[in-house]
């Protein structure tokens, strides 16, 4: 006998559901697999290495996953502020440096033939 293999047509409802699941779960998968780390301190003008598993990326830019790949450390001096901010520490003394962290986000998705990323929303 003859055996034929029929290619199943992609069901748009199933594709949308799968993209929603992948969009929500890929950031967790990436952190758990140590591909990215949202607590990484990123140095300015240094190379940042991350890994991406394209098998689990959602399809289409409109379904992109959002990855926090680390934080950039800022002090008041780096921001160009004239203010001196004093905070009380546990010893009752004063602490002069205020430190702020700015998260760095990547937006990732795949198409039929490519893996895509961007840094701006």
PDB file of C-alpha atoms in Angstrom:
ATOM      1  CA  UNK A   1       0.000   0.000   0.000  1.00  0.00           C
ATOM      2  CA  UNK A   2       0.848   3.611  -0.459  1.00  0.00           C
ATOM      3  CA  UNK A   3       1.488   5.815   2.531  1.00  0.00           C
ATOM      4  CA  UNK A   4       1.000   9.529   2.237  1.00  0.00           C
ATOM      5  CA  UNK A   5       1.959  12.129   4.731  1.00  0.00           C
ATOM      6  CA  UNK A   6      -0.295  15.127   4.924  1.00  0.00           C
ATOM      7  CA  UNK A   7       1.124  18.332   6.234  1.00  0.00           C
ATOM      8  CA  UNK A   8      -1.214  19.703   8.833  1.00  0.00           C
ATOM      9  CA  UNK A   9      -2.323  23.234   8.219  1.00  0.00           C
ATOM     10  CA  UNK A  10      -1.333  25.609  10.968  1.00  0.00           C
ATOM     11  CA  UNK A  11      -4.313  26.551  13.077  1.00  0.00           C
ATOM     12  CA  UNK A  12      -4.185  30.338  13.791  1.00  0.00           C
ATOM     13  CA  UNK A  13      -5.786  29.889  17.221  1.00  0.00           C
ATOM     14  CA  UNK A  14      -3.163  27.305  18.228  1.00  0.00           C
ATOM     15  CA  UNK A  15      -0.333  29.475  16.887  1.00  0.00           C
ATOM     16  CA  UNK A  16      -1.580  32.491  18.857  1.00  0.00           C
ATOM     17  CA  UNK A  17      -1.877  30.414  22.025  1.00  0.00           C
ATOM     18  CA  UNK A  18       1.642  28.986  21.583  1.00  0.00           C
ATOM     19  CA  UNK A  19       3.112  32.453  20.947  1.00  0.00           C
ATOM     20  CA  UNK A  20       1.409  33.793  24.088  1.00  0.00           C
ATOM     21  CA  UNK A  21       2.841  30.925  26.129  1.00  0.00           C
ATOM     22  CA  UNK A  22       6.343  31.362  24.669  1.00  0.00           C
ATOM     23  CA  UNK A  23       6.234  35.133  25.114  1.00  0.00           C
ATOM     24  CA  UNK A  24       5.456  34.690  28.820  1.00  0.00           C
ATOM     25  CA  UNK A  25       7.723  31.746  29.578  1.00  0.00           C
ATOM     26  CA  UNK A  26      10.859  32.466  27.516  1.00  0.00           C
ATOM     27  CA  UNK A  27      12.216  35.088  29.979  1.00  0.00           C
ATOM     28  CA  UNK A  28      11.871  32.570  32.836  1.00  0.00           C
ATOM     29  CA  UNK A  29      13.454  29.819  30.734  1.00  0.00           C
ATOM     30  CA  UNK A  30      16.336  32.144  29.813  1.00  0.00           C
ATOM     31  CA  UNK A  31      17.056  33.025  33.474  1.00  0.00           C
ATOM     32  CA  UNK A  32      16.696  29.414  34.658  1.00  0.00           C
ATOM     33  CA  UNK A  33      19.077  28.199  31.930  1.00  0.00           C
ATOM     34  CA  UNK A  34      21.618  30.931  32.820  1.00  0.00           C
ATOM     35  CA  UNK A  35      21.384  32.331  29.284  1.00  0.00           C
ATOM     36  CA  UNK A  36      20.660  35.764  30.785  1.00  0.00           C
ATOM     37  CA  UNK A  37      20.726  37.247  34.282  1.00  0.00           C
ATOM     38  CA  UNK A  38      18.536  40.140  35.369  1.00  0.00           C
ATOM     39  CA  UNK A  39      20.911  40.831  38.303  1.00  0.00           C
ATOM     40  CA  UNK A  40      24.071  41.098  36.185  1.00  0.00           C
ATOM     41  CA  UNK A  41      25.932  44.420  36.516  1.00  0.00           C
ATOM     42  CA  UNK A  42      26.689  45.669  33.019  1.00  0.00           C
ATOM     43  CA  UNK A  43      29.755  47.842  32.540  1.00  0.00           C
ATOM     44  CA  UNK A  44      29.601  50.626  29.975  1.00  0.00           C
ATOM     45  CA  UNK A  45      31.663  49.948  26.823  1.00  0.00           C
ATOM     46  CA  UNK A  46      32.221  46.283  27.657  1.00  0.00           C
ATOM     47  CA  UNK A  47      31.063  43.286  25.644  1.00  0.00           C
ATOM     48  CA  UNK A  48      27.879  41.626  26.861  1.00  0.00           C
ATOM     49  CA  UNK A  49      27.441  37.935  26.084  1.00  0.00           C
ATOM     50  CA  UNK A  50      24.043  36.271  26.169  1.00  0.00           C
ATOM     51  CA  UNK A  51      22.664  33.024  24.787  1.00  0.00           C
ATOM     52  CA  UNK A  52      19.343  32.585  23.023  1.00  0.00           C
ATOM     53  CA  UNK A  53      17.553  29.290  22.363  1.00  0.00           C
ATOM     54  CA  UNK A  54      15.637  30.078  19.183  1.00  0.00           C
ATOM     55  CA  UNK A  55      13.561  26.900  19.450  1.00  0.00           C
ATOM     56  CA  UNK A  56      11.486  28.445  22.247  1.00  0.00           C
ATOM     57  CA  UNK A  57      11.145  32.007  20.914  1.00  0.00           C
ATOM     58  CA  UNK A  58       7.729  33.312  19.910  1.00  0.00           C
ATOM     59  CA  UNK A  59       7.135  34.007  16.213  1.00  0.00           C
ATOM     60  CA  UNK A  60       6.646  37.564  14.986  1.00  0.00           C
ATOM     61  CA  UNK A  61       7.729  40.930  16.346  1.00  0.00           C
ATOM     62  CA  UNK A  62       4.243  41.594  17.712  1.00  0.00           C
ATOM     63  CA  UNK A  63       4.743  38.552  19.994  1.00  0.00           C
ATOM     64  CA  UNK A  64       8.280  39.419  21.143  1.00  0.00           C
ATOM     65  CA  UNK A  65       9.602  38.182  24.497  1.00  0.00           C
ATOM     66  CA  UNK A  66      11.169  40.751  26.833  1.00  0.00           C
ATOM     67  CA  UNK A  67      14.465  39.790  28.481  1.00  0.00           C
ATOM     68  CA  UNK A  68      16.169  41.774  31.232  1.00  0.00           C
ATOM     69  CA  UNK A  69      19.856  41.082  30.531  1.00  0.00           C
ATOM     70  CA  UNK A  70      21.233  43.067  33.483  1.00  0.00           C
ATOM     71  CA  UNK A  71      21.517  46.516  35.022  1.00  0.00           C
ATOM     72  CA  UNK A  72      23.762  49.503  34.438  1.00  0.00           C
ATOM     73  CA  UNK A  73      25.006  51.131  37.640  1.00  0.00           C
ATOM     74  CA  UNK A  74      24.686  54.934  37.924  1.00  0.00           C
ATOM     75  CA  UNK A  75      25.715  57.358  40.657  1.00  0.00           C
ATOM     76  CA  UNK A  76      24.580  60.969  41.004  1.00  0.00           C
ATOM     77  CA  UNK A  77      27.957  62.108  39.657  1.00  0.00           C
ATOM     78  CA  UNK A  78      27.508  60.066  36.480  1.00  0.00           C
ATOM     79  CA  UNK A  79      24.072  61.581  35.959  1.00  0.00           C
ATOM     80  CA  UNK A  80      25.513  65.082  36.213  1.00  0.00           C
ATOM     81  CA  UNK A  81      23.506  66.061  39.287  1.00  0.00           C
ATOM     82  CA  UNK A  82      24.586  68.983  41.501  1.00  0.00           C
ATOM     83  CA  UNK A  83      22.588  67.624  44.418  1.00  0.00           C
ATOM     84  CA  UNK A  84      24.098  65.756  47.317  1.00  0.00           C
ATOM     85  CA  UNK A  85      21.673  63.253  48.728  1.00  0.00           C
ATOM     86  CA  UNK A  86      22.129  62.143  52.323  1.00  0.00           C
ATOM     87  CA  UNK A  87      20.662  58.922  53.591  1.00  0.00           C
ATOM     88  CA  UNK A  88      20.840  57.594  57.109  1.00  0.00           C
ATOM     89  CA  UNK A  89      22.651  54.288  57.384  1.00  0.00           C
ATOM     90  CA  UNK A  90      22.250  51.796  60.238  1.00  0.00           C
ATOM     91  CA  UNK A  91      25.003  53.518  62.310  1.00  0.00           C
ATOM     92  CA  UNK A  92      23.193  56.860  62.230  1.00  0.00           C
ATOM     93  CA  UNK A  93      25.863  58.288  59.930  1.00  0.00           C
ATOM     94  CA  UNK A  94      25.338  59.888  56.567  1.00  0.00           C
ATOM     95  CA  UNK A  95      25.892  58.276  53.231  1.00  0.00           C
ATOM     96  CA  UNK A  96      26.592  60.671  50.366  1.00  0.00           C
ATOM     97  CA  UNK A  97      26.453  58.477  47.262  1.00  0.00           C
ATOM     98  CA  UNK A  98      23.111  57.529  45.809  1.00  0.00           C
ATOM     99  CA  UNK A  99      23.249  54.549  43.504  1.00  0.00           C
ATOM    100  CA  UNK A 100      20.653  53.829  40.847  1.00  0.00           C
ATOM    101  CA  UNK A 101      20.329  50.847  38.560  1.00  0.00           C
ATOM    102  CA  UNK A 102      18.899  51.071  35.060  1.00  0.00           C
ATOM    103  CA  UNK A 103      17.673  47.724  33.675  1.00  0.00           C
ATOM    104  CA  UNK A 104      18.679  46.778  30.142  1.00  0.00           C
ATOM    105  CA  UNK A 105      15.977  45.023  28.141  1.00  0.00           C
ATOM    106  CA  UNK A 106      16.164  43.031  24.922  1.00  0.00           C
ATOM    107  CA  UNK A 107      13.107  42.272  22.801  1.00  0.00           C
ATOM    108  CA  UNK A 108      13.521  38.936  20.994  1.00  0.00           C
ATOM    109  CA  UNK A 109      11.474  36.932  18.483  1.00  0.00           C
ATOM    110  CA  UNK A 110      11.902  34.766  15.431  1.00  0.00           C
ATOM    111  CA  UNK A 111      10.536  34.753  11.932  1.00  0.00           C
ATOM    112  CA  UNK A 112      10.381  31.907   9.465  1.00  0.00           C
ATOM    113  CA  UNK A 113      14.034  32.437   8.496  1.00  0.00           C
ATOM    114  CA  UNK A 114      15.650  34.683  11.112  1.00  0.00           C
ATOM    115  CA  UNK A 115      16.214  35.420  14.781  1.00  0.00           C
ATOM    116  CA  UNK A 116      15.607  39.095  15.666  1.00  0.00           C
ATOM    117  CA  UNK A 117      16.314  41.381  18.579  1.00  0.00           C
ATOM    118  CA  UNK A 118      16.096  45.035  19.419  1.00  0.00           C
ATOM    119  CA  UNK A 119      16.742  47.170  22.488  1.00  0.00           C
ATOM    120  CA  UNK A 120      14.133  49.922  22.143  1.00  0.00           C
ATOM    121  CA  UNK A 121      10.408  49.428  22.768  1.00  0.00           C
TER     122      UNK A 121
END
